[in-house]
């Protein structure tokens, strides 16, 4: 998207292009879309009005990021890694307080007793996790010795779990409960007795050339952090509120994983950005 010159006398309406939902059952999309609307609304007085538009067809995570530099879309959101931060500009404020890296396994209800019998990471590593083929999570899991079935399409992951093509599907605490309300998921459940924990902040990304949009997003999100509005948004949005209170996970077994692809620029020195379990 070409930069729009802002003057003291006129604020042009900007059209910002996004990709559509990757699946009609991908409820987490609305969280990021609504957050973007709020950021743009909060910065409207200084930067002007924004109209969000979606392109006709969904994109894979990798193609969505590459489409920033080709100009097909203007903003996307994704878990970060070293390669992505080299090629695209991240707004380094974790959009859900870092909770994307708290993963609860979705399992078939019929296998509950089996998972209740797991007490070590070594036992879980004998099973196979469904994950996105282009997600950083797949690289993190494999680097830590977990078996992964990499799948391109989001809808197929739940289908493959239902058909025993994998044993569990690790989902972020912010995603899982809304997703399980979808059709054909009545036989599935989030098994809260086990959590996988690794550092994986979710950021908004823009192209390296779009300095105006980078500045606006950073300014808007920083203001929300300072006022507490971002944490309020996380805890009250319809997609994410069901993961609270986090005290419900204090009795869960937590298996910690190392993220070898995490950039050194990750702002861990700012405790106000992170929500701790």
CSV table of C-alpha atoms in Angstrom, one decimal:
chain,number,residue,atom,x,y,z
A,1,UNK,CA,0.0,0.0,0.0
A,2,UNK,CA,1.4,3.4,-0.9
A,3,UNK,CA,2.0,5.7,2.0
A,4,UNK,CA,-0.6,8.4,2.5
A,5,UNK,CA,0.6,11.9,3.3
A,6,UNK,CA,-1.1,13.3,6.4
A,7,UNK,CA,-1.4,17.0,6.7
A,8,UNK,CA,-3.0,19.3,9.2
A,9,UNK,CA,-5.8,20.2,6.9
A,10,UNK,CA,-6.8,16.9,5.3
A,11,UNK,CA,-6.9,13.3,6.4
A,12,UNK,CA,-7.5,11.0,3.5
A,13,UNK,CA,-9.5,7.8,4.0
A,14,UNK,CA,-7.2,4.8,3.7
A,15,UNK,CA,-8.1,1.4,2.4
A,16,UNK,CA,-6.2,-1.4,4.2
A,17,UNK,CA,-6.3,-4.8,2.6
A,18,UNK,CA,-6.3,-8.1,4.5
A,19,UNK,CA,-6.8,-11.7,3.6
A,20,UNK,CA,-10.1,-13.3,4.5
A,21,UNK,CA,-10.7,-16.0,7.0
A,22,UNK,CA,-8.7,-19.1,6.1
A,23,UNK,CA,-11.7,-21.2,7.0
A,24,UNK,CA,-15.3,-20.4,8.0
A,25,UNK,CA,-14.6,-22.3,11.2
A,26,UNK,CA,-11.4,-20.3,12.1
A,27,UNK,CA,-12.9,-18.1,14.8
A,28,UNK,CA,-9.6,-16.6,16.0
A,29,UNK,CA,-9.6,-14.5,12.8
A,30,UNK,CA,-12.2,-12.2,14.3
A,31,UNK,CA,-10.0,-11.4,17.3
A,32,UNK,CA,-7.3,-9.9,15.2
A,33,UNK,CA,-9.7,-8.2,12.8
A,34,UNK,CA,-11.5,-6.6,15.7
A,35,UNK,CA,-8.2,-5.6,17.3
A,36,UNK,CA,-7.1,-3.9,14.1
A,37,UNK,CA,-10.4,-2.0,13.8
A,38,UNK,CA,-9.9,-0.7,17.4
A,39,UNK,CA,-6.3,0.3,16.8
A,40,UNK,CA,-7.3,2.3,13.6
A,41,UNK,CA,-10.3,3.8,15.4
A,42,UNK,CA,-8.1,4.9,18.3
A,43,UNK,CA,-5.6,6.6,15.9
A,44,UNK,CA,-8.1,8.1,13.5
A,45,UNK,CA,-7.8,11.7,14.8
A,46,UNK,CA,-4.1,11.8,13.9
A,47,UNK,CA,-3.9,9.5,10.9
A,48,UNK,CA,-7.4,9.5,9.3
A,49,UNK,CA,-10.1,7.0,8.8
A,50,UNK,CA,-9.4,3.4,7.6
A,51,UNK,CA,-11.6,1.0,5.7
A,52,UNK,CA,-10.6,-2.6,6.1
A,53,UNK,CA,-11.1,-4.6,2.9
A,54,UNK,CA,-10.5,-8.4,2.4
A,55,UNK,CA,-9.1,-9.9,-0.8
A,56,UNK,CA,-11.3,-12.6,-2.5
A,57,UNK,CA,-9.3,-15.7,-1.6
A,58,UNK,CA,-7.5,-16.9,1.6
A,59,UNK,CA,-3.8,-17.4,1.6
A,60,UNK,CA,-1.5,-19.8,3.3
A,61,UNK,CA,0.5,-18.3,6.2
A,62,UNK,CA,3.7,-18.2,4.1
A,63,UNK,CA,1.9,-16.7,1.0
A,64,UNK,CA,0.1,-14.2,3.2
A,65,UNK,CA,3.4,-12.9,4.5
A,66,UNK,CA,5.0,-12.8,1.1
A,67,UNK,CA,1.9,-10.9,-0.2
A,68,UNK,CA,2.9,-8.0,2.0
A,69,UNK,CA,5.9,-7.3,-0.1
A,70,UNK,CA,4.1,-7.9,-3.4
A,71,UNK,CA,1.4,-5.4,-2.4
A,72,UNK,CA,-1.5,-7.8,-2.5
A,73,UNK,CA,-2.3,-7.2,1.2
A,74,UNK,CA,-1.1,-4.6,3.7
A,75,UNK,CA,-1.2,-6.3,7.1
A,76,UNK,CA,-1.2,-9.9,8.3
A,77,UNK,CA,-0.6,-11.5,11.7
A,78,UNK,CA,1.5,-14.5,12.5
A,79,UNK,CA,3.7,-16.1,15.1
A,80,UNK,CA,7.2,-14.7,14.7
A,81,UNK,CA,10.5,-16.3,13.8
A,82,UNK,CA,14.0,-15.2,12.6
A,83,UNK,CA,13.2,-15.5,8.9
A,84,UNK,CA,10.0,-13.6,9.1
A,85,UNK,CA,11.5,-10.6,10.9
A,86,UNK,CA,14.3,-10.4,8.3
A,87,UNK,CA,11.9,-10.1,5.4
A,88,UNK,CA,8.9,-8.3,6.9
A,89,UNK,CA,8.4,-5.6,9.6
A,90,UNK,CA,6.9,-6.9,12.9
A,91,UNK,CA,5.1,-4.6,15.3
A,92,UNK,CA,6.8,-6.1,18.4
A,93,UNK,CA,3.8,-6.1,20.7
A,94,UNK,CA,2.5,-9.6,21.4
A,95,UNK,CA,-1.2,-9.4,20.4
A,96,UNK,CA,-2.4,-11.9,23.1
A,97,UNK,CA,0.2,-11.4,25.7
A,98,UNK,CA,2.3,-14.3,24.6
A,99,UNK,CA,-0.4,-16.8,25.3
A,100,UNK,CA,-0.2,-18.2,21.8
A,101,UNK,CA,2.8,-20.3,23.0
A,102,UNK,CA,0.6,-21.9,25.7
A,103,UNK,CA,-0.7,-25.0,23.8
A,104,UNK,CA,-3.5,-27.3,25.0
A,105,UNK,CA,-3.9,-30.6,23.1
A,106,UNK,CA,-7.2,-31.2,21.4
A,107,UNK,CA,-8.0,-34.9,21.6
A,108,UNK,CA,-10.8,-37.3,20.9
A,109,UNK,CA,-13.0,-37.7,24.0
A,110,UNK,CA,-12.8,-41.4,23.5
A,111,UNK,CA,-9.0,-41.2,24.2
A,112,UNK,CA,-9.3,-39.2,27.5
A,113,UNK,CA,-8.1,-42.1,29.7
A,114,UNK,CA,-5.1,-42.6,27.5
A,115,UNK,CA,-4.0,-38.9,27.8
A,116,UNK,CA,-4.7,-38.9,31.5
A,117,UNK,CA,-2.1,-41.6,31.8
A,118,UNK,CA,0.6,-39.4,30.3
A,119,UNK,CA,2.9,-38.0,32.9
A,120,UNK,CA,6.1,-37.2,31.0
A,121,UNK,CA,7.1,-35.4,27.8
A,122,UNK,CA,8.7,-38.6,26.6
A,123,UNK,CA,5.3,-40.4,26.6
A,124,UNK,CA,3.7,-37.5,24.6
A,125,UNK,CA,6.6,-37.6,22.1
A,126,UNK,CA,5.6,-41.1,21.1
A,127,UNK,CA,2.3,-39.7,19.7
A,128,UNK,CA,1.8,-37.5,16.6
A,129,UNK,CA,0.6,-33.9,16.6
A,130,UNK,CA,-1.3,-32.3,13.8
A,131,UNK,CA,0.1,-28.9,12.9
A,132,UNK,CA,0.2,-26.4,10.1
A,133,UNK,CA,2.8,-27.1,7.5
A,134,UNK,CA,4.1,-23.5,7.5
A,135,UNK,CA,3.6,-22.7,11.2
A,136,UNK,CA,6.6,-21.9,13.4
A,137,UNK,CA,5.0,-24.3,15.9
A,138,UNK,CA,5.8,-27.3,13.7
A,139,UNK,CA,9.5,-26.3,13.7
A,140,UNK,CA,9.5,-25.8,17.4
A,141,UNK,CA,7.8,-29.1,18.2
A,142,UNK,CA,10.2,-31.0,15.9
A,143,UNK,CA,13.2,-29.3,17.3
A,144,UNK,CA,12.1,-30.6,20.7
A,145,UNK,CA,11.7,-34.2,19.6
A,146,UNK,CA,7.9,-34.2,19.0
A,147,UNK,CA,6.4,-36.0,16.1
A,148,UNK,CA,4.5,-33.7,13.7
A,149,UNK,CA,2.1,-34.3,10.9
A,150,UNK,CA,2.3,-31.2,8.8
A,151,UNK,CA,-1.0,-30.2,7.1
A,152,UNK,CA,-1.6,-27.3,4.7
A,153,UNK,CA,-5.3,-26.6,5.2
A,154,UNK,CA,-6.6,-25.6,8.6
A,155,UNK,CA,-9.9,-27.5,8.3
A,156,UNK,CA,-8.1,-30.7,7.5
A,157,UNK,CA,-6.3,-30.7,10.8
A,158,UNK,CA,-9.5,-31.3,12.8
A,159,UNK,CA,-10.7,-33.7,10.2
A,160,UNK,CA,-7.5,-35.7,10.4
A,161,UNK,CA,-7.7,-35.8,14.2
A,162,UNK,CA,-11.3,-37.1,14.0
A,163,UNK,CA,-10.1,-39.8,11.6
A,164,UNK,CA,-7.1,-40.8,13.8
A,165,UNK,CA,-4.5,-39.5,11.2
A,166,UNK,CA,-2.9,-37.8,14.2
A,167,UNK,CA,-3.3,-38.2,17.9
A,168,UNK,CA,-3.7,-34.6,19.2
A,169,UNK,CA,-3.8,-31.1,17.9
A,170,UNK,CA,-2.0,-28.5,20.0
A,171,UNK,CA,-3.9,-25.2,20.0
A,172,UNK,CA,-3.3,-21.9,21.7
A,173,UNK,CA,-5.4,-21.2,24.8
A,174,UNK,CA,-6.7,-18.1,22.9
A,175,UNK,CA,-8.0,-20.3,20.0
A,176,UNK,CA,-9.1,-23.6,21.2
A,177,UNK,CA,-12.4,-23.1,23.0
A,178,UNK,CA,-14.1,-21.0,20.2
A,179,UNK,CA,-12.8,-23.5,17.6
A,180,UNK,CA,-14.4,-26.5,19.5
A,181,UNK,CA,-17.8,-24.9,19.0
A,182,UNK,CA,-17.6,-25.7,15.3
A,183,UNK,CA,-19.5,-28.5,13.6
A,184,UNK,CA,-18.2,-32.0,13.6
A,185,UNK,CA,-16.2,-31.4,16.8
A,186,UNK,CA,-18.6,-32.8,19.3
A,187,UNK,CA,-16.3,-35.8,19.8
A,188,UNK,CA,-13.3,-33.6,20.5
A,189,UNK,CA,-12.2,-31.9,23.7
A,190,UNK,CA,-9.4,-29.7,25.0
A,191,UNK,CA,-7.4,-31.8,27.5
A,192,UNK,CA,-6.3,-29.3,30.1
A,193,UNK,CA,-4.3,-31.8,32.0
A,194,UNK,CA,-1.3,-31.2,29.8
A,195,UNK,CA,0.1,-27.9,28.4
A,196,UNK,CA,3.0,-27.4,26.0
A,197,UNK,CA,4.7,-24.1,26.7
A,198,UNK,CA,7.1,-22.2,24.5
A,199,UNK,CA,7.8,-18.5,23.6
A,200,UNK,CA,6.0,-17.6,20.4
A,201,UNK,CA,4.6,-14.0,20.3
A,202,UNK,CA,1.9,-13.2,17.7
A,203,UNK,CA,2.6,-9.9,15.9
A,204,UNK,CA,1.1,-7.8,13.2
A,205,UNK,CA,3.4,-7.7,10.2
A,206,UNK,CA,3.7,-5.1,7.4
A,207,UNK,CA,6.0,-4.8,4.5
A,208,UNK,CA,9.5,-3.3,5.0
A,209,UNK,CA,8.5,-0.3,2.9
A,210,UNK,CA,5.3,0.6,4.7
A,211,UNK,CA,6.7,2.9,7.4
A,212,UNK,CA,3.5,4.9,7.8
A,213,UNK,CA,1.4,1.9,8.6
A,214,UNK,CA,4.2,0.5,10.9
A,215,UNK,CA,4.2,3.8,12.8
A,216,UNK,CA,0.5,3.9,13.2
A,217,UNK,CA,0.1,0.3,14.4
A,218,UNK,CA,3.0,0.7,16.8
A,219,UNK,CA,1.6,4.0,18.2
A,220,UNK,CA,-1.9,2.6,18.6
A,221,UNK,CA,-0.8,-0.6,20.2
A,222,UNK,CA,1.6,1.1,22.6
A,223,UNK,CA,-1.2,3.4,23.7
A,224,UNK,CA,-3.4,0.4,24.4
A,225,UNK,CA,-0.6,-1.3,26.4
A,226,UNK,CA,0.0,1.9,28.5
A,227,UNK,CA,-3.7,2.4,29.3
A,228,UNK,CA,-4.4,-1.3,30.0
A,229,UNK,CA,-6.8,-1.4,27.1
A,230,UNK,CA,-5.0,-4.3,25.3
A,231,UNK,CA,-5.2,-6.6,28.3
A,232,UNK,CA,-8.8,-5.7,28.7
A,233,UNK,CA,-9.4,-6.5,25.1
A,234,UNK,CA,-7.7,-9.9,25.5
A,235,UNK,CA,-9.7,-10.8,28.6
A,236,UNK,CA,-13.1,-9.7,27.3
A,237,UNK,CA,-13.1,-10.5,23.5
A,238,UNK,CA,-15.6,-13.3,22.7
A,239,UNK,CA,-12.8,-15.4,21.1
A,240,UNK,CA,-10.4,-15.2,24.0
A,241,UNK,CA,-12.3,-14.7,27.2
A,242,UNK,CA,-13.0,-18.4,27.7
A,243,UNK,CA,-9.4,-19.1,28.5
A,244,UNK,CA,-9.6,-17.1,31.7
A,245,UNK,CA,-9.1,-17.3,34.6
A,246,UNK,CA,-5.6,-18.7,34.0
A,247,UNK,CA,-5.6,-20.1,37.5
A,248,UNK,CA,-7.5,-23.1,36.1
A,249,UNK,CA,-4.3,-24.4,34.6
A,250,UNK,CA,-2.2,-24.3,37.8
A,251,UNK,CA,-2.7,-28.0,38.3
A,252,UNK,CA,-1.9,-28.9,34.6
A,253,UNK,CA,1.3,-30.7,33.7
A,254,UNK,CA,3.4,-28.2,31.8
A,255,UNK,CA,6.0,-29.5,29.3
A,256,UNK,CA,8.4,-26.6,28.4
A,257,UNK,CA,9.9,-26.4,24.9
A,258,UNK,CA,12.8,-24.4,23.6
A,259,UNK,CA,12.1,-22.1,20.7
A,260,UNK,CA,15.3,-22.2,18.5
A,261,UNK,CA,13.9,-19.8,15.9
A,262,UNK,CA,12.9,-17.0,18.3
A,263,UNK,CA,14.5,-13.6,17.4
A,264,UNK,CA,16.8,-12.0,20.0
A,265,UNK,CA,14.8,-8.8,19.6
A,266,UNK,CA,11.7,-10.4,21.3
A,267,UNK,CA,10.8,-7.8,24.0
A,268,UNK,CA,11.0,-9.9,27.1
A,269,UNK,CA,12.4,-7.0,29.1
A,270,UNK,CA,8.9,-5.4,29.0
A,271,UNK,CA,6.8,-7.3,31.5
A,272,UNK,CA,3.7,-5.1,30.7
A,273,UNK,CA,3.5,-6.9,27.3
A,274,UNK,CA,3.2,-10.4,28.7
A,275,UNK,CA,0.5,-12.4,30.5
A,276,UNK,CA,1.9,-15.0,32.8
A,277,UNK,CA,0.3,-18.3,33.7
